[in-house]
Coordinates of C-alpha atoms (C1' of nucleotides) in Angstrom, one line a residue:
Chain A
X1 CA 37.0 -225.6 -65.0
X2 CA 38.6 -226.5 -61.8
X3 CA 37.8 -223.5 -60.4
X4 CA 34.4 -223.8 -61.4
X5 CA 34.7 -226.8 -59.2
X6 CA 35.6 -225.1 -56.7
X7 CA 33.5 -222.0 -56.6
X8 CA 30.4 -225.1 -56.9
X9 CA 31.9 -226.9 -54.0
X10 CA 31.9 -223.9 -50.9
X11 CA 30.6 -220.7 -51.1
X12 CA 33.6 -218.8 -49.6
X13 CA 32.6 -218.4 -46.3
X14 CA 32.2 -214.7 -44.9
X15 CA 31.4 -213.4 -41.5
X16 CA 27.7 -212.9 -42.7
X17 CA 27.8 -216.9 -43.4
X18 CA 29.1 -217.7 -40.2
X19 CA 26.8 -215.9 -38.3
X20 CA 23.4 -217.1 -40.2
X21 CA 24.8 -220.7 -40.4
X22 CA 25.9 -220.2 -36.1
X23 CA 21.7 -219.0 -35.4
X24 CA 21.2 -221.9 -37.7
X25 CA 22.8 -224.1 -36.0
X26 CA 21.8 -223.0 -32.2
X27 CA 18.2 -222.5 -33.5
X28 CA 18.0 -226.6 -34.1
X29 CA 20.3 -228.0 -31.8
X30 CA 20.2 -226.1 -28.8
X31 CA 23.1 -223.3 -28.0
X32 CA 24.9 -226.7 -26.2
X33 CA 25.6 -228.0 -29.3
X34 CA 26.6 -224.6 -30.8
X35 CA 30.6 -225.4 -30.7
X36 CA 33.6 -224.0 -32.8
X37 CA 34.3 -227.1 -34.4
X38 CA 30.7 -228.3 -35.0
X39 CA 29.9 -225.0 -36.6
X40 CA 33.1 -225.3 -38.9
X41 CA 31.6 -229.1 -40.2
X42 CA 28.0 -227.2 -40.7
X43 CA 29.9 -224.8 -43.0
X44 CA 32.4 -227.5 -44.9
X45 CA 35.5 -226.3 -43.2
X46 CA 38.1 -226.7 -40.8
X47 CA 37.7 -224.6 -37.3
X48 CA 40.3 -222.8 -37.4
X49 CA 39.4 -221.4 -41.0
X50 CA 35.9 -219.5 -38.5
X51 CA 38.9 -217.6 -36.8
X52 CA 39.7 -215.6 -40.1
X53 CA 36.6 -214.1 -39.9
X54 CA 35.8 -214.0 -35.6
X55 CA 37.9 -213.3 -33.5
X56 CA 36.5 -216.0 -30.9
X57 CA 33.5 -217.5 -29.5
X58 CA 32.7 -214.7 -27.4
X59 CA 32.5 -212.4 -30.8
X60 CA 30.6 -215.2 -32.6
X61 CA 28.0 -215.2 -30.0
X62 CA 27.8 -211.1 -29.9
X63 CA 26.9 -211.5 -33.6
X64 CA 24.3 -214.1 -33.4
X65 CA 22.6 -211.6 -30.5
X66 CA 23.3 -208.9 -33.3
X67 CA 21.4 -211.2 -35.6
X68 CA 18.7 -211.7 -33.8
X69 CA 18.0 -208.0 -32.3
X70 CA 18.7 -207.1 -36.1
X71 CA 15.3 -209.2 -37.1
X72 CA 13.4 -206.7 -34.3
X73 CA 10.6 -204.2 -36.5
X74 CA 11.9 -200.7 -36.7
X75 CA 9.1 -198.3 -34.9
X76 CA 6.1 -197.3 -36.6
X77 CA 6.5 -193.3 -36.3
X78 CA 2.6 -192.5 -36.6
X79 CA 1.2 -194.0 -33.2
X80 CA 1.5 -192.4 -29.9
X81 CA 4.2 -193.8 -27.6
X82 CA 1.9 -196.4 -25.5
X83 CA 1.0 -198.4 -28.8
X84 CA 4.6 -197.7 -30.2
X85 CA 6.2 -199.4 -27.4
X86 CA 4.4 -202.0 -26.8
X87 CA 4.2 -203.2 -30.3
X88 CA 7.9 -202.7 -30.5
X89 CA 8.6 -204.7 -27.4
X90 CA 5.8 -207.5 -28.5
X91 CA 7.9 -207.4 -31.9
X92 CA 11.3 -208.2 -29.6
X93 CA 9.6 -210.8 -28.4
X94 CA 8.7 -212.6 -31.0
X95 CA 11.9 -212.5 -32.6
X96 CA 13.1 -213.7 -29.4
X97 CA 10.9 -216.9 -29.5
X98 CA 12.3 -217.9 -32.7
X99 CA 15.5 -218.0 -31.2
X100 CA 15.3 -219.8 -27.7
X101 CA 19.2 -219.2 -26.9
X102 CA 19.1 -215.9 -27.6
X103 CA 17.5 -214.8 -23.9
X104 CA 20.5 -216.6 -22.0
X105 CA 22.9 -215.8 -24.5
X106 CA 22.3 -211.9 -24.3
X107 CA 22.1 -212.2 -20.4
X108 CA 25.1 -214.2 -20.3
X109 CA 27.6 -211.3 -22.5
X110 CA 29.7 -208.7 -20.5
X111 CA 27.3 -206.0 -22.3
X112 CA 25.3 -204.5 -24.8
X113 CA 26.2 -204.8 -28.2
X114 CA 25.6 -202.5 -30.5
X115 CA 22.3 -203.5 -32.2
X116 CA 20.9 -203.8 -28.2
X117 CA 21.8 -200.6 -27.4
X118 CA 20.2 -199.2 -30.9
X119 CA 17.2 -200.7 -29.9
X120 CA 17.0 -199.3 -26.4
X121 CA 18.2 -196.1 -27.9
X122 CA 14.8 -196.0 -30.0
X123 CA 12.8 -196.8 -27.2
X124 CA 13.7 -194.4 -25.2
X125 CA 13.6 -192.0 -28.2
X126 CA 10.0 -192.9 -28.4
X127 CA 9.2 -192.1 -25.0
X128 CA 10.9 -189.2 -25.3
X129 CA 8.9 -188.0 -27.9
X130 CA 5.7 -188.8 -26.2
X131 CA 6.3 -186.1 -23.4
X132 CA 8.9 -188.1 -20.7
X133 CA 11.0 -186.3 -18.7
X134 CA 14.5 -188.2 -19.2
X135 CA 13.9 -188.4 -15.4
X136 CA 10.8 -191.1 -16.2
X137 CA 12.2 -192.3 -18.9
X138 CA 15.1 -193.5 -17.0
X139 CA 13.3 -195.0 -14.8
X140 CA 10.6 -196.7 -17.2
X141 CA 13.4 -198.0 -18.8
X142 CA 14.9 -199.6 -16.1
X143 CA 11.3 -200.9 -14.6
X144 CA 11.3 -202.7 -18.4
X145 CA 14.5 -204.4 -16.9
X146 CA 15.3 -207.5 -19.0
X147 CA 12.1 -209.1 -19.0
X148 CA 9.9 -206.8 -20.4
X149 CA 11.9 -205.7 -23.3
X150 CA 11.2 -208.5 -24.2
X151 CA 14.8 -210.2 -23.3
X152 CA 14.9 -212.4 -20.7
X153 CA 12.6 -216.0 -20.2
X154 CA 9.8 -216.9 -18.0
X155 CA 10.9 -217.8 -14.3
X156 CA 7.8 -219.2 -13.1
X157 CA 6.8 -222.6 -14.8
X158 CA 5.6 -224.6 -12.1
X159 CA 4.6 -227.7 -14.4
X160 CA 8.8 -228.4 -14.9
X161 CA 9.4 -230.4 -11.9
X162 CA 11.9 -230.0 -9.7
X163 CA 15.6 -231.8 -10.9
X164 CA 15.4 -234.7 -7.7
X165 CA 13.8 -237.4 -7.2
X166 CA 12.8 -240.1 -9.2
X167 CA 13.1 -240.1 -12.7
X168 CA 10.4 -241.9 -13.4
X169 CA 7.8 -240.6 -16.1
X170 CA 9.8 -239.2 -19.0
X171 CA 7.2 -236.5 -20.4
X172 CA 4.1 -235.6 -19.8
X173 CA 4.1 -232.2 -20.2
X174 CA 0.9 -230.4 -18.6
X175 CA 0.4 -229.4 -15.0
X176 CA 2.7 -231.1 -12.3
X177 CA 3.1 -234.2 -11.2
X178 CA 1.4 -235.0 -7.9
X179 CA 4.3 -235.7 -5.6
X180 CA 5.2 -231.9 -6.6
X181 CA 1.2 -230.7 -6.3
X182 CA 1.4 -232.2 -3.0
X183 CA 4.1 -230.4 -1.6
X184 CA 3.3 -227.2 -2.9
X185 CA -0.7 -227.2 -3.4
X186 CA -0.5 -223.2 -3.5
X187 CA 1.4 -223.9 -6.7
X188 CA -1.2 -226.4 -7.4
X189 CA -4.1 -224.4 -7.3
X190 CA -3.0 -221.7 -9.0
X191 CA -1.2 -223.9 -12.1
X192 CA -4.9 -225.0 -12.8
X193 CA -6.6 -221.1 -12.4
X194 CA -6.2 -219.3 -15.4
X195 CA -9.2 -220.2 -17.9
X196 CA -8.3 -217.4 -19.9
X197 CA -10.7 -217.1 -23.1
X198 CA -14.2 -219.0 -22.2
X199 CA -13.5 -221.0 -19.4
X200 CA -11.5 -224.4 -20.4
X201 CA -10.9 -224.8 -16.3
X202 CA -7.9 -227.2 -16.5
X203 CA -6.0 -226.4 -18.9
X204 CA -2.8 -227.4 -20.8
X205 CA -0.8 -224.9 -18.2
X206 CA -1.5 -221.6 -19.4
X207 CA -1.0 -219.2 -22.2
X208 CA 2.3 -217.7 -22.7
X209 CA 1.6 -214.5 -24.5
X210 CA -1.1 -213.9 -22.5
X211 CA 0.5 -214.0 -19.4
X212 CA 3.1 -211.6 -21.1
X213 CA 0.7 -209.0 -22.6
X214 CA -0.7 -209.4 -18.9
X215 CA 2.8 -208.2 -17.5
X216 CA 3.2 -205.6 -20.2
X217 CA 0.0 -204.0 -19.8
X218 CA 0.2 -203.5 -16.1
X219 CA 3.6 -201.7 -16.2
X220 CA 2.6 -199.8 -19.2
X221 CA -0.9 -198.7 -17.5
X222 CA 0.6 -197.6 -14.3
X223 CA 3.7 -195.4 -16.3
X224 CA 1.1 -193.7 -18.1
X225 CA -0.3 -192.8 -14.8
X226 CA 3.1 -191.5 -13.9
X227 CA 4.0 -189.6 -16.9
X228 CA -0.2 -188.1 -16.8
X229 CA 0.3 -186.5 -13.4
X230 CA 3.8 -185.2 -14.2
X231 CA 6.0 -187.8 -12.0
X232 CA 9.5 -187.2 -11.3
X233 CA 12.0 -188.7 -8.5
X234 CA 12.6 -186.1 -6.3
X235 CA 9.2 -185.5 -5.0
X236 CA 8.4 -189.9 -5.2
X237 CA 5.5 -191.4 -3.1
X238 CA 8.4 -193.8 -1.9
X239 CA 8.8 -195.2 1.6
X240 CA 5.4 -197.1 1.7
X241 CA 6.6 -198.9 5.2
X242 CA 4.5 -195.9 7.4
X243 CA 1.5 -194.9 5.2
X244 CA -0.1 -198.2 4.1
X245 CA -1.4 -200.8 6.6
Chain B
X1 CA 47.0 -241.2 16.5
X2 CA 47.3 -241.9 12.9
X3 CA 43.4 -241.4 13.1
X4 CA 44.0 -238.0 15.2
X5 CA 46.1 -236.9 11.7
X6 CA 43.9 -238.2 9.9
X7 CA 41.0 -236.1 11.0
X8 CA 43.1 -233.1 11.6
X9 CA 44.2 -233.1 8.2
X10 CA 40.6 -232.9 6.9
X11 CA 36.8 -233.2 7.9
X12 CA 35.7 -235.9 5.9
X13 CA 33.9 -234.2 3.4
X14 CA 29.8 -234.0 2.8
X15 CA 27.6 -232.9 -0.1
X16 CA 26.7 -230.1 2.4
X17 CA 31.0 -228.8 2.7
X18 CA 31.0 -229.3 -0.8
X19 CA 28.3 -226.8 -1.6
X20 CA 29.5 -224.4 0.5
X21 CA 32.9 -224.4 -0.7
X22 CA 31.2 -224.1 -4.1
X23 CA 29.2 -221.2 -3.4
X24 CA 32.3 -219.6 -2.1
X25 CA 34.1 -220.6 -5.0
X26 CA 31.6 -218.7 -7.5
X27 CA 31.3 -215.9 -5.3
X28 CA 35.0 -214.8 -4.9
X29 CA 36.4 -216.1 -8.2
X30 CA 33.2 -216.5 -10.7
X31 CA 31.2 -219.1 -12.0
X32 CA 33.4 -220.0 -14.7
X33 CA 36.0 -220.7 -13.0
X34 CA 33.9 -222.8 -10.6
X35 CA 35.4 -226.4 -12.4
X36 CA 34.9 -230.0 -10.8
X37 CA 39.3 -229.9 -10.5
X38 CA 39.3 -226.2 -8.9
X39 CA 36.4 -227.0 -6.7
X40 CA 38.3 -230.2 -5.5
X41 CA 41.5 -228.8 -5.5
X42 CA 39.9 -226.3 -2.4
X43 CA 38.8 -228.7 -0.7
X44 CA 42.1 -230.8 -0.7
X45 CA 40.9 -233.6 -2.3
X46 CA 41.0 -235.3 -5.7
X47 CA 38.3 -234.2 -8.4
X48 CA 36.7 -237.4 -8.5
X49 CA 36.2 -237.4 -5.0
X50 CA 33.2 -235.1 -5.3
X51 CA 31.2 -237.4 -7.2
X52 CA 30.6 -239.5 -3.9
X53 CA 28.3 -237.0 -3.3
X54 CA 26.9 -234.9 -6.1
X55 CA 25.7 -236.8 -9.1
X56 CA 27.7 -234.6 -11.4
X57 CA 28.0 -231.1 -12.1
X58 CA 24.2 -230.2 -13.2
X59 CA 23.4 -231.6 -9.6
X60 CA 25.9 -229.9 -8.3
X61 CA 24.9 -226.1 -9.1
X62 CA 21.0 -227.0 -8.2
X63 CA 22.6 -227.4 -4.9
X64 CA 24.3 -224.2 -5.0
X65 CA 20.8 -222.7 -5.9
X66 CA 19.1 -223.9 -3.0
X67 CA 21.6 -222.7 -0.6
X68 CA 21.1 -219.3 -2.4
X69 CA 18.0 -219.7 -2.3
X70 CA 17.3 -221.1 1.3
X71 CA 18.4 -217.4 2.6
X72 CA 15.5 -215.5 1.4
X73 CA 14.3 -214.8 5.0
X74 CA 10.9 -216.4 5.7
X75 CA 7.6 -214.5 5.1
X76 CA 6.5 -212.6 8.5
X77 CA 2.8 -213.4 9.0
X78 CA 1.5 -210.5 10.5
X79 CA 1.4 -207.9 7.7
X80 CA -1.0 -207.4 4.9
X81 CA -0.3 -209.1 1.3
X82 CA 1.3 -205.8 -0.1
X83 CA 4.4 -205.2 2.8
X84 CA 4.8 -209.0 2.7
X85 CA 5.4 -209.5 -0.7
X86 CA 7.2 -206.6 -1.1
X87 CA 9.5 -207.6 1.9
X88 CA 10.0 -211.1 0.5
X89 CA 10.6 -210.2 -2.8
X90 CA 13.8 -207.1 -1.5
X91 CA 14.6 -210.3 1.0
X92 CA 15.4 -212.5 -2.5
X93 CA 16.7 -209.9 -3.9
X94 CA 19.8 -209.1 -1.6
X95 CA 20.4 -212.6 -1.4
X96 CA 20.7 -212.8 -5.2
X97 CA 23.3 -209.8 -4.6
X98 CA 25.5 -211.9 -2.2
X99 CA 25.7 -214.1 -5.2
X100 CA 26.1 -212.7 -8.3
X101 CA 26.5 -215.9 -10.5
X102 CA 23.0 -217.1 -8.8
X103 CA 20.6 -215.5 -11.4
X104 CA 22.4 -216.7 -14.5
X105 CA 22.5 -220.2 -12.8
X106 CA 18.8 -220.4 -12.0
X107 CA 17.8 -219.0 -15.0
X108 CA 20.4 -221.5 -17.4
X109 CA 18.8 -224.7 -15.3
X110 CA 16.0 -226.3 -17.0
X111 CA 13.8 -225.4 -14.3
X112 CA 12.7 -225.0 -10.5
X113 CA 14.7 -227.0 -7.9
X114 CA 12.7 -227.6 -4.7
X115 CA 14.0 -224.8 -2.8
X116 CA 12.7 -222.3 -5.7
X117 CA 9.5 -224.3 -5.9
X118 CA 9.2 -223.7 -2.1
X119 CA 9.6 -219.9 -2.4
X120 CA 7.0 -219.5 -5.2
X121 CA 4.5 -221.4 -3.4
X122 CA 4.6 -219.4 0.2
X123 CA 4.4 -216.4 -2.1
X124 CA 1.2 -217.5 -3.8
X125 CA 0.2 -218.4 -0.3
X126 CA 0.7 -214.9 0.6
X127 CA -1.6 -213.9 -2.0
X128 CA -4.3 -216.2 -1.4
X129 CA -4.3 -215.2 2.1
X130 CA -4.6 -211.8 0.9
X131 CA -8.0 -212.2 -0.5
X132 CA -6.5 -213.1 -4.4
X133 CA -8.7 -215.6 -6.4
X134 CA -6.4 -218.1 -8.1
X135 CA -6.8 -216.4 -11.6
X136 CA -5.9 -213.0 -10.1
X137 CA -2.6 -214.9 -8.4
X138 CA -2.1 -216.6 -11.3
X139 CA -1.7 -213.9 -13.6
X140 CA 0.4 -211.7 -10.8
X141 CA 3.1 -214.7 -10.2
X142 CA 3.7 -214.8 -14.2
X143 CA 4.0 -210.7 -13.8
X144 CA 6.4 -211.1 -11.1
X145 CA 8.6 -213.0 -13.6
X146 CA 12.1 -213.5 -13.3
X147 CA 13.2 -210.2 -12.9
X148 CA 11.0 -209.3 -10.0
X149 CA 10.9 -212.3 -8.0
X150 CA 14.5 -211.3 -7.3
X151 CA 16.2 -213.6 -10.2
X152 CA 17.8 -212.2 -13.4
X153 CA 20.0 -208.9 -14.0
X154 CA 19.8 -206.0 -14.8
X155 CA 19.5 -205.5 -18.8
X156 CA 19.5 -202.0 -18.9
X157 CA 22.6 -200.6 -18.6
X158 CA 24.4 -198.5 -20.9
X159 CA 27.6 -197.6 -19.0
X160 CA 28.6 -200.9 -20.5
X161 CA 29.9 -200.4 -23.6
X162 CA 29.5 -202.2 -26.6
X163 CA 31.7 -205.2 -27.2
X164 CA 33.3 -204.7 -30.7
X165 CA 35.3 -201.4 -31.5
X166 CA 38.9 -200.2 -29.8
X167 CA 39.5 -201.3 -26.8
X168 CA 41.3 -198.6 -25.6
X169 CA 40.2 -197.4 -22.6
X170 CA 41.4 -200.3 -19.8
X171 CA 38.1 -199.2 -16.9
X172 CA 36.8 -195.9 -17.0
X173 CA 33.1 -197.1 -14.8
X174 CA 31.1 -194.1 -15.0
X175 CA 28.7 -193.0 -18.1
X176 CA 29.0 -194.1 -21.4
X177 CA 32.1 -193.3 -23.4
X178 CA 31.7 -190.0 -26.0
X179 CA 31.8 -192.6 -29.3
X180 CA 28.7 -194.6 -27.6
X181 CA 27.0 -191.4 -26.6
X182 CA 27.3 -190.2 -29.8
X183 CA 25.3 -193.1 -31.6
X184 CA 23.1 -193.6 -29.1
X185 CA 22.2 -189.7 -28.0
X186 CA 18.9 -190.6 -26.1
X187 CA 20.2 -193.2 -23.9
X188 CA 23.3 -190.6 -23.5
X189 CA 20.4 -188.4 -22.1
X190 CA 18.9 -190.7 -20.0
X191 CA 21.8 -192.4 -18.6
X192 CA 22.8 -188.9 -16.9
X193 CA 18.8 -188.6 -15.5
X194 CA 18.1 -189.7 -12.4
X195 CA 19.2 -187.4 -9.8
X196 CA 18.0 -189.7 -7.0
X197 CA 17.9 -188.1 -3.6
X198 CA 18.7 -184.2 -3.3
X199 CA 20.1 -183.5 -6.9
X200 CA 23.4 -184.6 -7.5
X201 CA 22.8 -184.4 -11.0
X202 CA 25.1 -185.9 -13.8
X203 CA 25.8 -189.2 -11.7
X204 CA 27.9 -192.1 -11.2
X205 CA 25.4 -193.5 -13.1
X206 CA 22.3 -194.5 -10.6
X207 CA 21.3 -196.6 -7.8
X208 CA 20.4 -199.6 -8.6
X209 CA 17.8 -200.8 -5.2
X210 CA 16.0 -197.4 -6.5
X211 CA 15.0 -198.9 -9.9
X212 CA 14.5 -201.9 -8.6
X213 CA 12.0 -200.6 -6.1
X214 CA 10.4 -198.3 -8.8
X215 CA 9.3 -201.3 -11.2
X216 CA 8.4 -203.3 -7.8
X217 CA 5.8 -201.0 -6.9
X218 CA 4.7 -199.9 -10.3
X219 CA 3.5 -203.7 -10.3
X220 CA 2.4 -203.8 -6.6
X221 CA 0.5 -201.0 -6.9
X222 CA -1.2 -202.2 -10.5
X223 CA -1.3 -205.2 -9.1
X224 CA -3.6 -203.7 -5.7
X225 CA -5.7 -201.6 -7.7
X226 CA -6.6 -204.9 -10.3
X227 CA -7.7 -207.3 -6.7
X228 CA -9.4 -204.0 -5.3
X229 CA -11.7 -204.0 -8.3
X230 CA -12.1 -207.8 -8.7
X231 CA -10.7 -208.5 -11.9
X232 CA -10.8 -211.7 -13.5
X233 CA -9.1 -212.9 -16.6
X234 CA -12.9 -213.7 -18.4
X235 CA -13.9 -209.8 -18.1
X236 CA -10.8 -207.9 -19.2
X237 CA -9.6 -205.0 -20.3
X238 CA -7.6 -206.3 -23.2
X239 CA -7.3 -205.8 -26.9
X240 CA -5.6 -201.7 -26.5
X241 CA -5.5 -201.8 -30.5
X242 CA -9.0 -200.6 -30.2
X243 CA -9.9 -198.2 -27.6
X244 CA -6.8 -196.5 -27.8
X245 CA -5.8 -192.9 -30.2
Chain C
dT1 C1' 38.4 -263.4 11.2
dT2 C1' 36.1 -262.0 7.3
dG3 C1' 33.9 -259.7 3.9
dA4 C1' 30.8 -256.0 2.4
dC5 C1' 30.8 -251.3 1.7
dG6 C1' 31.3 -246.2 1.9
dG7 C1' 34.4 -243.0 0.3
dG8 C1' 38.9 -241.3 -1.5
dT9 C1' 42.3 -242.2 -5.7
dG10 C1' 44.5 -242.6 -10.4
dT11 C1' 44.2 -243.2 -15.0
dA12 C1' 42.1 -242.3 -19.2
dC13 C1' 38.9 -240.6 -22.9
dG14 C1' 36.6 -237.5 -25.7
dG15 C1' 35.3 -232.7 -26.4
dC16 C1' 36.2 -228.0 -26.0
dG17 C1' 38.6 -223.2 -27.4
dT18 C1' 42.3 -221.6 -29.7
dA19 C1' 47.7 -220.5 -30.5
dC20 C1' 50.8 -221.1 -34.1
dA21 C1' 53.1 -222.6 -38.2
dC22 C1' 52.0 -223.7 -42.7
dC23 C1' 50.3 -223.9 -47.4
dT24 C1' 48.1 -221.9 -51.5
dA25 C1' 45.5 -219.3 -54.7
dT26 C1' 44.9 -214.4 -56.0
dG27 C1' 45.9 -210.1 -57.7
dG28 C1' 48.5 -205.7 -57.8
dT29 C1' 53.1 -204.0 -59.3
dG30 C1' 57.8 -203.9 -61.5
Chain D
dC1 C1' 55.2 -211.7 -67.7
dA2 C1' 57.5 -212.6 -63.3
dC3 C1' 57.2 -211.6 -58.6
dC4 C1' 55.9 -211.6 -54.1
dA5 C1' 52.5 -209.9 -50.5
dT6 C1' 48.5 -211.1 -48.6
dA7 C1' 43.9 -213.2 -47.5
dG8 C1' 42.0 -217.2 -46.3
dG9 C1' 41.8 -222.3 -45.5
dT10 C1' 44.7 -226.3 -43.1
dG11 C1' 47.0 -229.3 -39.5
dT12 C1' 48.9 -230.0 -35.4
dA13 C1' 49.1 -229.4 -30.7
dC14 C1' 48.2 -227.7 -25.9
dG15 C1' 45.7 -227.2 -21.8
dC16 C1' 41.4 -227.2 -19.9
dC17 C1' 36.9 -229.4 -19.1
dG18 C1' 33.4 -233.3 -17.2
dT19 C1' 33.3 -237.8 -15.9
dA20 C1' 33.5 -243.3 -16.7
dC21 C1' 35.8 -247.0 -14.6
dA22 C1' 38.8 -249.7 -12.0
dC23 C1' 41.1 -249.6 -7.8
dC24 C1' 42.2 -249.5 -2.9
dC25 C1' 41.7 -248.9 2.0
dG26 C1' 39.6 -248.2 6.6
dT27 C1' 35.5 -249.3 9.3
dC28 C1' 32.3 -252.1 11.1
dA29 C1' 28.7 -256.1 11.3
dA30 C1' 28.4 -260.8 11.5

DNA sequence: TTGACGGGTGTACGGCGTACACCTATGGTG
DNA sequence: CACCATAGGTGTACGCCGTACACCCGTCAA
């Protein structure tokens, strides 16, 4: 009986339970609030009891990122290796957006863990089977950088203000405030282009995904160029400083 | 005399002194051990001290950000969009270099201190005065991104092992260890591509301002071939799921 | 002479990651 | 059945962090 008690009162805590209960906890309160000891109270249990099963925060947060790349779609072998890719790097991204730490986070770590470099590992073993030279596909891969593959957040967001001055309104959200449009109306007029499906003209900012299918598809269009006419580094069209202009 | 000491022993300290010694700080010893008491500590004064002239810490590394930021050389206004972009965009980049804790930082901040504000807009203006439509700018600053605009790392890199697993080897920098290769055979493949110049073949890994230029002019050069045929976000080429295999 | 004030100081608080010693239930072995 | 090793949860404590708050002192305007 008491140990039915007890068996009712925790489930006995794992490093599977850590980590799902850690992307809990980051996923509602912000990775700020993700600490060793309010992590231990989500879970019922002392902090110190978490370092049975990780060896510190640094590993805790390599298995979150391992979480989250885990919940990435395996590749669909059928399709040719433009649609494979980009699916598969659409499918990073969403996972990505359910996690908002997760960008940072994998930035932030030393390196690669394992699950990151299985998925790079596939893609390139995609483009390898869709005709690359592992000359290109070096290259592709890097040109993918951290943004593309779907890591990495959006830099340019011109409707968050910049951190002086007053503090005045608290929120409101869409297109920036005028002191800012004022001092940077290039900003301006751009941050109101953009009527992407009918024409809305001013809009609520603009639309994410779009803008990163927009990315996507450009990079992708221009390395199927490459790879068509049978591009490879040695013989590059590089030094564009004497034949453009 | 006692004045003479006085300001022998120290210049009186400034928000400006105390963001340069901060940006020295990160850059020879890191950003995490960039702390209010180490910070203070080289500049020979008590921690609180600093908060005379930086709100608190937050404030502090948006400081640190504009200083990095403020050396992006400005745009030359002779040259056509394409060389001036480009030239700005290598310009951020190497200032990013000189600062390796930079991209993190801007990238960790909730968003855009003036001095970034500043260089997104004279790139837009760039653009503009290049012929773009707003739409067509619009799109291309949100394809820029982080990476490209000269913020953010690298993601791609496998010579960085994976975190977990023996730790055996203390610093062996060159290609990925045999267990790593092993798993992971086609980035093991890739990662000793790239034979940059003559033909060096298998390595020290590759050069990094070559990818970096590859994925800049894949873009510039999709990027000059969309604003050469006047496209426009209302008549695109979108939906691939379709005209594609 | 005075008194406000800009700027450096000292103390203290709460939160963090985690080392280390401890306790206790469990289960394999004699 | 008795034993004790071990895995896993506990409690205390240390040194770091950012920073609130009271203080104090030199300078300068009135």
């Amino acid at each position: 009986m008491p140990e039915q008690v007890q068996t009712l009162r925790r489930t006995p805590l794992s490093r599977e339970r850590i980590l799902r209960a850690a992307v809990a906890l980051a996923d509602e309160a912000g990775i700020e609030s993700l600490s060793m000891r309010n992590l231990a109270q989500d879970l019922g249990v002392v902090p110190m009891a978490l370092y049975k099963h990780v060896a510190n925060k640094d590993e805790l947060l390599d298995g979150m990122i391992d979480v989250v790349v885990g919940e990435i779609d395996p590749p669909v072998p059928g399709t040719d290796w433009k649609q494979s890719v980009r699916r598969r790097i659409l499918s990073a991204r969403r996972a990505l957006r359910r996690h908002p730490w997760a960008p940072l986070a994998i930035e932030s770590r030393t390196m690669a863990t394992p699950a990151i470099l299985a998925y790079l590992d596939s893609v390139v073993a995609t483009l390898r089977a869709g005709g690359f030279s592992t000359d290109l596909a070096h290259h592709v891969m890097h040109a993918m950088g951290s943004r593309i593959l779907g890591f990495s957040q959006e830099l340019f967001d011109p409707s968050r203000q910049a951190g002086r001055s007053g503090a005045t309104n608290p929120d409101p959200p869409a297109a920036l405030p005028a002191e800012v449009a004022a001092r940077f109306p290039h900003l301006a007029e751009i941050s109101t282009a953009a009527s992407h499906d009918g024409d809305t003209v001013v809009g609520q900012g603009c639309d994410d995904q779009f803008e990163f299918e927009f990315a996507l598809d450009l990079l992708l269009d221009g390395i199927e160029r490459l790879q068509r006419q049978g591009w490879s580094s040695s013989r590059r069209s590089h030094r564009k400083d004497q034949d453009e202009a």
